[in-house]
Amino acid sequence: MKLRSSMAASLVGLSVSLAPAYAAVSPLDLVQPIADYKIYVQGKIDTLVKDTKAFTDAVKSGDLAKAKALYAPARVNYETIEPIAELFSDLDGAIDSRADDHEQKEKSADFYGFHRIEYALFSQNTTDGLGPLADKLNADVLDLQKRVAGLTVPPDKAVDGAAGLLEEVASSKISGEEDRYSHTDLWDFQANIDGAQKIVALVEPLVSKEDPALIKTVNDNFATVDGILAKYKTGDGFETYDKLSNADRKALAGPVTALAEDLSKLKGTLGLN
Amino acid sequence: MTTREKPILPKTTRRSLLIGVVAGALTPQLAAAGNTSVTDAPESDSVHQRQPFYGEHQPGIVTPRPAAGLVASFDVLAQNRAGLERLFKTLTERTGFLMQGGTPPSLDPKFPAADSGILGPVVTPDNLTITTSLGASLFDEHFGLQAQKPRRLSRMTSFSNDALREEFCHGDLLLQFCSNTPDTNIHALRDIVRNTPDSLLLRWKQEGSVPVRPPSPGKPKESARNFLGFRDGSANPDTTDAELMKQIVWVQPGADEPGWTAGGSYQAVRLIRNFVERWDRTPLQEQQSIIGRNKASGAPFGGATEADVPNYAGDPQGKTTPLDAHIRLANPRTAEAMAHRLLRRPFNYSNGVSKANQMDMGLLFIAYQADLERGFIAVQTRLSGEPLEEYIKPFGGGYFFALPGVRDETDFLGRALLEAAESSSTHS
C-alpha cells in the first residue's frame, strides 16, 4: 500500500474540483423515458387497484388470516410509484399516512388508509369495524388511478423520484418504522428500491453520456442492496423486519446513504431544474 | 463509493465566482447603521479565531476548551482497509478545510450545494477543532487490525452506579468537535456526514457547552462551572507544561504500546445525567461536603482559592475534607495518586425532559490520558460508592483512542496505523 503518494491528490478533493460543464440533455431526449415511466406507473396502479380490492374484500368478509396475508403484497405497488402518488398529497395522506402523522396517533379520527387497517389487523388482531375504512381505501386508490391517468408527468418529479424513494428508505424503512404492526417493512423496502431502479434504468442511457461513473456507482450500490434483501426473501415475499440482522442493517445503510447522495445529482446531471 | 468528487462545475462558474466575490465586496450594506432588527445576527470577532491542524498531536486535546462541544460516535461501514484509508483521508481533508475556513466550491445550482450554507457562503473557523478517535471495535478481524490495538483500549463496561443505554454507548470512531458556537460544530458535523455517506453511520451524538465568563485581567483563571454549580477541572494539570503532558496525556514512543500510537491519547467519554432538581433542593453545606469544595470560590476546605492544594495529609480523619468527598476520592494527592492523573475536558449537556418530567441534563465528560487503565478506569473505580452517586447517573459514552496528529500536507489521520498493519501483514 502506498499511502503517502496518493495523499496530495486526495487533499484537494472536493474543494477544488473545477471541471468542464455537462452537455445539456435536450428536453426532447426525456420524452420517451418519461412516457415509458408513466406506462410503468399506470401498470403498478392497475395492480394496486386490483390487489387492494382483494385485500379489502378479505377485511370486509372478516377473514383475518387472509387479510393479513394480502396486506403487504397489496401495498408494495403503491411503494414503487410513491413519487407520483405523492403528487396528490390529499390521497397520499389518506392512503399511506402513519400514526405518527396524527396528533392522537392510532386513536386519531382522521387516521385511515393502509396503516390504520394494518394496526387493527396486526396489533388488535381483528377485522371488526373496518368496513368503512376498507371502503374508503378502495375509493381512494380508484381516485388515484383516475387522477394519474389524466396526469402529465413532470420530468423533474419523475427523475427526482429516484432520490425521493431512497430518502424514504433512509429515513423510515431502514429503521423498521413503516410497517410497525405487521413488520413487513422489507416488502416496502424492496418496492422503494425497485421503483428507484426503474427510474434510473429509464434515464440510464442519458446519464451515461454525462457521467458514466455515477451510473456505475449507483448500479453497484443497487446490486449490493438487492443482494442483501435477497437473503430475506421467502416463497411469496419477505421475512419480517425483526429477522433482519444488525450486521445486514448496517451493511444496507452504507449503500442506501450513498444512493441517496448520488441520486440527488440525477436531476442536475440531466440539466433539469 | 460515491461520486461526490465528480466535478460538476459549469464552464462559466470559475469566472462568475470571481465576479461574485468582487461584487459582494462592493455591495453597500442594505441595513444602514442604526437601523437594527431583532433578527440581526449576533456579532463577534471570535469567529475568525483559528487553531492549527497540523502537528505531532491532534488539536482539541490540550487546546484550551472553547464554549461549545459536540461528540458524535459512528459505526465504520468501510468494507476493507482500503475503504478505511479512504475514510481517514476524507476526514483529514474535511478537518483541514473546516478548521482553516474558506469558501466552499460553488456548484451548478441544478445540483445539491457542496456546503450546507449554515455559516454563510464563507466558512469561518470560529476556533474549531475536530479530534478523531477510534473505539476498540475498530480493531477487530474486519480490518485485520487486532495486532495494532492500543493495549489499554477496551469496550467500556459498567461501573457500579452506571445504567448504560446501548443507544448512547461505544462506537468504532468518535469525532469531538469544539468551537466557540454550537452552530459551527453542527456545520462541521453535517459536512463530515455529507462527505462520508458510505463509510460512516451515526450511532449517537451529544452536544454540550460551558458558561462563558467576562475576562478578568490580573486575576487567576477559573474553571468553568458544571450543572451542579461547581467549578469542574480545578485539579487539571497545566497543559502548557509539555513535559507534564508527556507524562499524563500523550502515549510516548517506546511505551508498552504498538509503535504507531505514539503521540496519541486515550479518550474516555461519559454521558452523566445530573438529577438537578434534587441537587437544587440539597442544603449548600451538604453539596459542598459531597464535592469537597466551597461552591462560590471553588477553594478546597481549608484553602482560599480554587488553585489551593488541599492538605489531606494533615487531615487523616477527614475532619476538614470528608474522606468520601468527590475531589478527595478522585485525587487523594498522594504520590501514588500522581500516577493516575488525567486531563479533563468536559462540557455540560441539556437534552429536554425525562419521562418523569424532570430536566435531562448533566455532564458530557471527556478525559484524555496516556494510560486509560491507570487514568480514568482507576479513578472511576476509586469513586465507586461516593455520596455524589445519589445525584448522578452515567448512561452513555465509551472508550476511544485519539489518533496521533497529522504532521503536514503529506500526512493523514491513521496513516501510521495503516502502515503498521500493512507491514506486519506483509512480513508475517
Coordinates of N, CA and C in Angstrom, one line a residue, chain A residues 56-230:
Chain A
T56 N -59.2 -5.6 0.7 CA -60.3 -5.1 1.4 C -61.5 -6.0 1.4
D57 N -61.6 -6.8 0.4 CA -62.7 -7.9 0.4 C -62.5 -8.8 1.6
A58 N -61.2 -9.2 1.7 CA -60.9 -10.1 2.8 C -61.2 -9.5 4.2
V59 N -60.8 -8.2 4.3 CA -61.1 -7.4 5.5 C -62.6 -7.4 5.8
K60 N -63.3 -7.1 4.8 CA -64.8 -6.9 5.0 C -65.5 -8.2 5.3
S61 N -64.9 -9.3 4.7 CA -65.6 -10.6 5.0 C -65.1 -11.2 6.3
G62 N -64.2 -10.5 7.0 CA -63.8 -10.9 8.3 C -62.8 -12.0 8.3
D63 N -62.2 -12.2 7.2 CA -61.2 -13.3 7.1 C -59.8 -12.7 7.5
L64 N -59.5 -12.8 8.8 CA -58.4 -12.1 9.4 C -57.1 -12.6 8.8
A65 N -57.0 -14.0 8.7 CA -55.7 -14.6 8.2 C -55.4 -14.1 6.7
K66 N -56.5 -14.1 5.9 CA -56.3 -13.8 4.5 C -56.0 -12.3 4.4
A67 N -56.7 -11.5 5.2 CA -56.4 -10.0 5.1 C -55.0 -9.8 5.5
K68 N -54.5 -10.4 6.6 CA -53.1 -10.2 7.0 C -52.1 -10.6 5.8
A69 N -52.5 -11.7 5.2 CA -51.6 -12.2 4.1 C -51.6 -11.3 2.9
L70 N -52.7 -10.6 2.6 CA -52.8 -9.8 1.4 C -52.3 -8.3 1.7
Y71 N -52.0 -8.0 3.0 CA -51.7 -6.6 3.3 C -50.4 -6.1 2.6
A72 N -49.3 -6.8 2.8 CA -48.0 -6.4 2.2 C -48.0 -6.4 0.7
P73 N -48.5 -7.6 0.1 CA -48.4 -7.6 -1.4 C -49.3 -6.5 -2.0
A74 N -50.4 -6.1 -1.4 CA -51.2 -5.0 -2.0 C -50.5 -3.7 -2.0
R75 N -49.8 -3.4 -0.9 CA -49.3 -2.0 -0.8 C -47.9 -1.8 -1.5
V76 N -47.2 -2.9 -1.8 CA -45.9 -2.7 -2.5 C -46.1 -2.0 -3.8
N77 N -47.2 -2.1 -4.5 CA -47.4 -1.4 -5.7 C -47.4 0.1 -5.5
Y78 N -48.0 0.5 -4.4 CA -48.0 1.9 -4.0 C -46.6 2.4 -3.7
E79 N -45.8 1.6 -3.0 CA -44.5 2.0 -2.6 C -43.6 2.1 -3.8
T80 N -43.8 1.4 -4.9 CA -42.9 1.5 -6.1 C -43.1 2.9 -6.8
I81 N -44.3 3.4 -6.7 CA -44.6 4.6 -7.5 C -44.9 5.8 -6.6
E82 N -44.4 5.7 -5.4 CA -44.7 6.8 -4.4 C -44.4 8.2 -4.9
P83 N -43.3 8.4 -5.7 CA -43.0 9.8 -6.2 C -44.2 10.4 -6.9
I84 N -44.9 9.6 -7.7 CA -46.1 10.1 -8.4 C -47.3 10.2 -7.5
A85 N -47.5 9.1 -6.7 CA -48.6 9.2 -5.8 C -48.6 10.4 -4.8
E86 N -47.3 10.7 -4.5 CA -47.2 11.9 -3.5 C -47.5 13.2 -4.2
L87 N -47.6 13.2 -5.5 CA -48.0 14.5 -6.1 C -49.5 14.9 -5.7
F88 N -50.2 13.9 -5.2 CA -51.6 14.1 -4.8 C -51.6 14.0 -3.2
S89 N -51.2 15.1 -2.6 CA -50.9 14.9 -1.1 C -52.1 14.5 -0.3
D90 N -53.4 14.9 -0.8 CA -54.5 14.5 0.0 C -54.7 13.0 -0.1
L91 N -54.5 12.4 -1.2 CA -54.7 11.0 -1.4 C -53.5 10.2 -0.6
D92 N -52.3 10.8 -0.8 CA -51.2 10.1 -0.1 C -51.4 10.1 1.4
G93 N -51.9 11.1 2.0 CA -52.2 11.1 3.4 C -53.3 10.1 3.7
A94 N -54.3 10.0 2.9 CA -55.4 9.1 3.1 C -55.0 7.7 3.0
I95 N -54.2 7.4 2.0 CA -53.8 6.0 1.7 C -52.7 5.5 2.6
D96 N -51.7 6.3 2.8 CA -50.4 5.8 3.3 C -49.9 6.6 4.6
S97 N -50.7 7.4 5.2 CA -50.1 8.1 6.4 C -49.9 7.1 7.5
R98 N -49.0 7.5 8.4 CA -48.7 6.6 9.6 C -49.3 7.3 10.8
A99 N -49.4 6.5 11.9 CA -49.9 7.0 13.1 C -49.2 8.2 13.6
D100 N -47.9 8.3 13.3 CA -47.0 9.4 13.8 C -47.5 10.7 13.2
D101 N -48.1 10.6 12.0 CA -48.6 11.8 11.3 C -49.8 12.5 11.9
H102 N -50.3 11.8 13.0 CA -51.6 12.3 13.6 C -51.3 12.5 15.1
E103 N -51.9 13.6 15.6 CA -51.6 14.0 16.9 C -52.0 13.0 18.0
Q104 N -53.2 12.4 17.7 CA -53.6 11.4 18.7 C -53.2 10.0 18.3
K105 N -52.2 9.9 17.4 CA -51.7 8.6 16.9 C -52.8 7.7 16.4
E106 N -52.8 6.4 16.9 CA -53.8 5.4 16.4 C -55.2 5.8 16.7
K107 N -55.4 6.6 17.7 CA -56.8 7.0 18.1 C -57.4 8.1 17.2
S108 N -56.5 8.7 16.4 CA -57.0 9.9 15.6 C -58.1 9.5 14.7
A109 N -59.1 10.4 14.7 CA -60.3 10.1 13.8 C -59.9 10.2 12.3
D110 N -58.9 11.0 12.0 CA -58.5 11.2 10.6 C -57.4 10.3 10.2
F111 N -57.1 9.2 11.0 CA -56.1 8.3 10.6 C -56.8 7.1 9.9
Y112 N -56.6 7.0 8.6 CA -57.1 5.9 7.8 C -56.1 5.5 6.8
G113 N -56.5 4.5 5.9 CA -55.6 4.0 4.9 C -55.0 2.7 5.3
F114 N -53.9 2.3 4.6 CA -53.3 1.0 4.8 C -52.8 0.8 6.3
H115 N -52.2 1.9 6.8 CA -51.6 1.6 8.1 C -52.6 1.6 9.2
R116 N -53.7 2.3 9.0 CA -54.8 2.2 10.0 C -55.4 0.8 10.0
I117 N -55.6 0.2 8.9 CA -56.1 -1.2 8.8 C -55.0 -2.2 9.3
E118 N -53.8 -1.9 9.0 CA -52.7 -2.7 9.5 C -52.7 -2.7 11.0
Y119 N -52.9 -1.6 11.6 CA -53.0 -1.5 13.1 C -54.1 -2.4 13.6
A120 N -55.2 -2.4 13.0 CA -56.3 -3.2 13.5 C -56.0 -4.7 13.3
L121 N -55.5 -5.0 12.1 CA -55.3 -6.5 11.8 C -54.2 -7.1 12.6
F122 N -53.1 -6.4 12.7 CA -51.9 -7.0 13.3 C -51.7 -6.6 14.8
S123 N -52.2 -5.5 15.2 CA -52.0 -5.1 16.6 C -53.2 -5.4 17.4
Q124 N -54.4 -5.2 16.9 CA -55.6 -5.5 17.6 C -56.2 -6.9 17.3
N125 N -55.6 -7.4 16.2 CA -55.9 -8.8 15.8 C -57.4 -9.0 15.5
T126 N -58.0 -8.0 14.7 CA -59.4 -8.1 14.4 C -59.7 -7.4 13.1
T127 N -60.8 -7.8 12.5 CA -61.3 -7.1 11.4 C -62.6 -6.3 11.7
D128 N -62.9 -6.3 13.0 CA -64.2 -5.7 13.5 C -64.2 -4.2 13.2
G129 N -65.2 -3.7 12.6 CA -65.4 -2.3 12.4 C -64.6 -1.7 11.3
L130 N -63.9 -2.5 10.5 CA -63.0 -2.0 9.4 C -63.7 -1.7 8.1
G131 N -65.0 -2.1 8.0 CA -65.8 -1.9 6.8 C -65.6 -0.5 6.1
P132 N -65.9 0.5 6.9 CA -65.8 1.9 6.3 C -64.4 2.2 5.9
L133 N -63.4 1.8 6.7 CA -62.0 2.1 6.4 C -61.6 1.4 5.1
A134 N -62.1 0.1 4.9 CA -61.8 -0.6 3.7 C -62.4 0.0 2.5
D135 N -63.7 0.5 2.6 CA -64.4 1.1 1.5 C -63.6 2.4 1.1
K136 N -63.2 3.2 2.1 CA -62.5 4.4 1.8 C -61.2 4.2 1.1
L137 N -60.4 3.2 1.6 CA -59.2 2.8 0.9 C -59.4 2.5 -0.5
N138 N -60.4 1.7 -0.8 CA -60.7 1.3 -2.2 C -61.0 2.5 -3.0
A139 N -61.9 3.4 -2.5 CA -62.3 4.5 -3.2 C -61.1 5.4 -3.5
D140 N -60.2 5.5 -2.5 CA -59.0 6.4 -2.7 C -58.0 5.9 -3.7
V141 N -57.8 4.6 -3.8 CA -56.9 4.1 -4.8 C -57.5 4.2 -6.2
L142 N -58.9 4.1 -6.3 CA -59.5 4.3 -7.5 C -59.4 5.7 -8.0
D143 N -59.5 6.6 -7.0 CA -59.4 8.0 -7.3 C -58.0 8.3 -7.8
L144 N -57.0 7.7 -7.2 CA -55.6 7.8 -7.6 C -55.4 7.4 -9.0
Q145 N -56.0 6.2 -9.3 CA -55.9 5.7 -10.7 C -56.4 6.7 -11.7
K146 N -57.6 7.3 -11.4 CA -58.2 8.2 -12.3 C -57.3 9.5 -12.4
R147 N -56.8 10.0 -11.3 CA -56.0 11.2 -11.4 C -54.7 11.0 -12.1
V148 N -54.1 9.9 -11.9 CA -52.8 9.6 -12.6 C -53.0 9.5 -14.1
A149 N -54.2 8.9 -14.5 CA -54.5 8.7 -15.9 C -54.5 10.1 -16.6
G150 N -55.0 11.1 -15.9 CA -55.1 12.4 -16.5 C -53.8 13.3 -16.3
L151 N -52.8 12.7 -15.7 CA -51.6 13.5 -15.3 C -50.5 13.6 -16.4
T152 N -50.0 14.8 -16.6 CA -48.8 14.9 -17.4 C -47.7 14.8 -16.5
V153 N -46.9 13.7 -16.5 CA -45.9 13.5 -15.6 C -44.8 14.6 -15.7
P154 N -44.5 15.4 -14.7 CA -43.4 16.3 -14.8 C -42.1 15.6 -14.8
P155 N -41.2 15.9 -15.8 CA -39.9 15.1 -15.9 C -39.1 15.3 -14.7
D156 N -39.1 16.5 -14.1 CA -38.2 16.7 -12.9 C -38.7 15.8 -11.7
K157 N -40.0 15.7 -11.6 CA -40.6 14.9 -10.5 C -40.3 13.4 -10.7
A158 N -40.4 13.0 -12.0 CA -40.1 11.6 -12.2 C -38.7 11.3 -11.9
V159 N -37.8 12.1 -12.5 CA -36.3 11.8 -12.3 C -36.0 11.9 -10.8
D160 N -36.4 12.9 -10.2 CA -36.1 13.1 -8.8 C -36.8 12.1 -7.9
G161 N -37.8 11.4 -8.4 CA -38.4 10.3 -7.7 C -37.5 9.3 -7.2
A162 N -36.4 9.0 -8.0 CA -35.4 8.0 -7.6 C -34.8 8.4 -6.3
A163 N -34.4 9.7 -6.2 CA -33.8 10.2 -4.9 C -34.8 10.2 -3.8
G164 N -36.0 10.6 -4.1 CA -37.1 10.6 -3.1 C -37.3 9.2 -2.5
L165 N -37.3 8.2 -3.3 CA -37.6 6.8 -2.8 C -36.4 6.4 -1.9
L166 N -35.2 6.8 -2.3 CA -34.1 6.4 -1.4 C -34.1 7.2 -0.1
E167 N -34.6 8.5 -0.1 CA -34.8 9.2 1.1 C -35.8 8.5 2.0
E168 N -36.9 8.0 1.4 CA -37.9 7.2 2.2 C -37.2 6.1 2.9
V169 N -36.4 5.3 2.1 CA -35.7 4.2 2.7 C -34.8 4.6 3.8
A170 N -34.0 5.6 3.6 CA -33.0 6.1 4.5 C -33.7 6.6 5.8
S171 N -34.8 7.3 5.7 CA -35.4 7.9 6.9 C -36.4 7.0 7.6
S172 N -37.0 6.1 6.9 CA -38.0 5.3 7.7 C -38.0 3.8 7.5
K173 N -37.6 3.3 6.3 CA -37.6 1.9 6.1 C -36.5 1.2 6.8
I174 N -35.3 1.8 6.9 CA -34.2 1.2 7.5 C -34.3 1.0 9.0
S175 N -35.2 1.8 9.5 CA -35.5 1.8 11.0 C -36.6 0.8 11.4
G176 N -37.3 0.3 10.4 CA -38.5 -0.5 10.7 C -39.7 0.2 11.2
E177 N -39.8 1.5 10.9 CA -40.9 2.3 11.4 C -42.1 2.3 10.5
E178 N -41.9 1.8 9.3 CA -43.0 1.9 8.3 C -44.2 1.0 8.7
D179 N -43.9 -0.3 8.7 CA -44.9 -1.3 9.0 C -44.8 -1.8 10.4
R180 N -45.0 -1.0 11.3 CA -44.6 -1.3 12.7 C -45.5 -2.3 13.4
Y181 N -46.7 -2.6 12.8 CA -47.6 -3.6 13.4 C -47.4 -4.9 12.7
S182 N -47.2 -4.9 11.4 CA -47.1 -6.2 10.6 C -45.6 -6.6 10.5
H183 N -44.7 -5.6 10.6 CA -43.3 -5.9 10.4 C -42.9 -6.4 9.0
T184 N -43.7 -5.9 8.0 CA -43.5 -6.3 6.7 C -42.7 -5.2 5.9
D185 N -41.8 -4.5 6.7 CA -41.1 -3.4 6.1 C -40.2 -3.8 4.9
L186 N -39.7 -5.0 4.9 CA -38.8 -5.4 3.9 C -39.5 -5.4 2.5
W187 N -40.8 -5.7 2.5 CA -41.5 -5.7 1.3 C -41.5 -4.2 0.7
D188 N -41.8 -3.3 1.6 CA -41.8 -1.9 1.2 C -40.4 -1.4 0.8
F189 N -39.4 -1.8 1.5 CA -38.0 -1.5 1.3 C -37.7 -1.9 -0.2
Q190 N -37.9 -3.2 -0.5 CA -37.6 -3.6 -1.9 C -38.4 -2.9 -2.9
A191 N -39.7 -2.5 -2.6 CA -40.5 -1.8 -3.5 C -40.0 -0.4 -3.8
N192 N -39.5 0.2 -2.8 CA -38.9 1.6 -3.0 C -37.7 1.5 -3.8
I193 N -36.9 0.5 -3.5 CA -35.6 0.3 -4.3 C -36.0 -0.1 -5.8
D194 N -37.0 -0.9 -6.0 CA -37.4 -1.3 -7.3 C -37.9 -0.1 -8.1
G195 N -38.7 0.8 -7.4 CA -39.2 2.0 -8.1 C -38.1 2.9 -8.5
A196 N -37.1 3.0 -7.6 CA -35.9 3.9 -7.9 C -35.1 3.3 -9.1
Q197 N -34.9 2.0 -9.0 CA -34.1 1.4 -10.1 C -34.8 1.5 -11.4
K198 N -36.1 1.5 -11.4 CA -36.9 1.6 -12.7 C -36.6 3.0 -13.3
I199 N -36.6 4.0 -12.4 CA -36.4 5.4 -12.9 C -34.9 5.5 -13.5
V200 N -34.0 5.0 -12.7 CA -32.6 5.1 -13.1 C -32.4 4.3 -14.5
A201 N -33.1 3.2 -14.6 CA -32.9 2.4 -15.8 C -33.4 3.2 -17.0
L202 N -34.5 3.9 -16.8 CA -35.1 4.6 -17.9 C -34.2 5.8 -18.4
V203 N -33.5 6.4 -17.5 CA -32.7 7.5 -17.9 C -31.2 7.2 -18.0
E204 N -30.9 5.9 -17.8 CA -29.5 5.5 -17.8 C -28.8 5.8 -19.0
P205 N -29.3 5.6 -20.2 CA -28.6 6.0 -21.4 C -28.2 7.5 -21.5
L206 N -29.1 8.3 -21.0 CA -28.8 9.7 -21.0 C -27.8 10.1 -19.9
V207 N -27.9 9.5 -18.7 CA -27.0 9.8 -17.7 C -25.6 9.3 -18.0
S208 N -25.5 8.1 -18.7 CA -24.3 7.5 -19.0 C -23.4 8.5 -19.9
K209 N -24.1 9.2 -20.7 CA -23.4 10.1 -21.6 C -22.8 11.2 -20.8
E210 N -23.4 11.6 -19.7 CA -22.9 12.8 -19.0 C -22.0 12.3 -17.9
D211 N -22.3 11.2 -17.2 CA -21.5 10.9 -16.1 C -21.5 9.3 -15.9
P212 N -20.7 8.6 -16.7 CA -20.7 7.2 -16.6 C -20.3 6.6 -15.2
A213 N -19.5 7.4 -14.5 CA -19.0 6.9 -13.2 C -20.2 6.9 -12.2
L214 N -21.1 7.9 -12.3 CA -22.3 8.0 -11.5 C -23.1 6.8 -11.6
I215 N -23.4 6.4 -12.9 CA -24.3 5.3 -13.2 C -23.7 4.0 -12.6
K216 N -22.4 3.9 -12.8 CA -21.7 2.6 -12.3 C -21.9 2.5 -10.8
T217 N -21.6 3.6 -10.1 CA -21.6 3.6 -8.6 C -23.1 3.3 -8.2
V218 N -24.0 3.9 -8.8 CA -25.4 3.7 -8.5 C -25.8 2.3 -8.7
N219 N -25.5 1.7 -9.8 CA -25.9 0.4 -10.1 C -25.2 -0.6 -9.2
D220 N -23.9 -0.4 -8.9 CA -23.2 -1.2 -7.9 C -23.9 -1.2 -6.6
N221 N -24.3 0.0 -6.1 CA -25.0 0.0 -4.8 C -26.4 -0.6 -4.8
F222 N -27.1 -0.4 -5.9 CA -28.4 -1.1 -6.1 C -28.2 -2.6 -6.0
A223 N -27.1 -3.1 -6.6 CA -26.9 -4.6 -6.6 C -26.6 -5.0 -5.2
T224 N -25.8 -4.2 -4.5 CA -25.5 -4.6 -3.1 C -26.7 -4.7 -2.2
V225 N -27.6 -3.7 -2.4 CA -28.9 -3.7 -1.6 C -29.7 -4.8 -2.0
D226 N -29.9 -5.1 -3.3 CA -30.7 -6.2 -3.8 C -30.2 -7.5 -3.2
G227 N -28.8 -7.6 -3.2 CA -28.2 -8.9 -2.7 C -28.5 -9.1 -1.3
I228 N -28.4 -8.1 -0.4 CA -28.7 -8.3 1.0 C -30.2 -8.6 1.2
L229 N -31.1 -7.8 0.5 CA -32.5 -8.1 0.7 C -32.9 -9.5 0.2
A230 N -32.2 -10.0 -0.8 CA -32.5 -11.4 -1.4 C -32.3 -12.4 -0.3

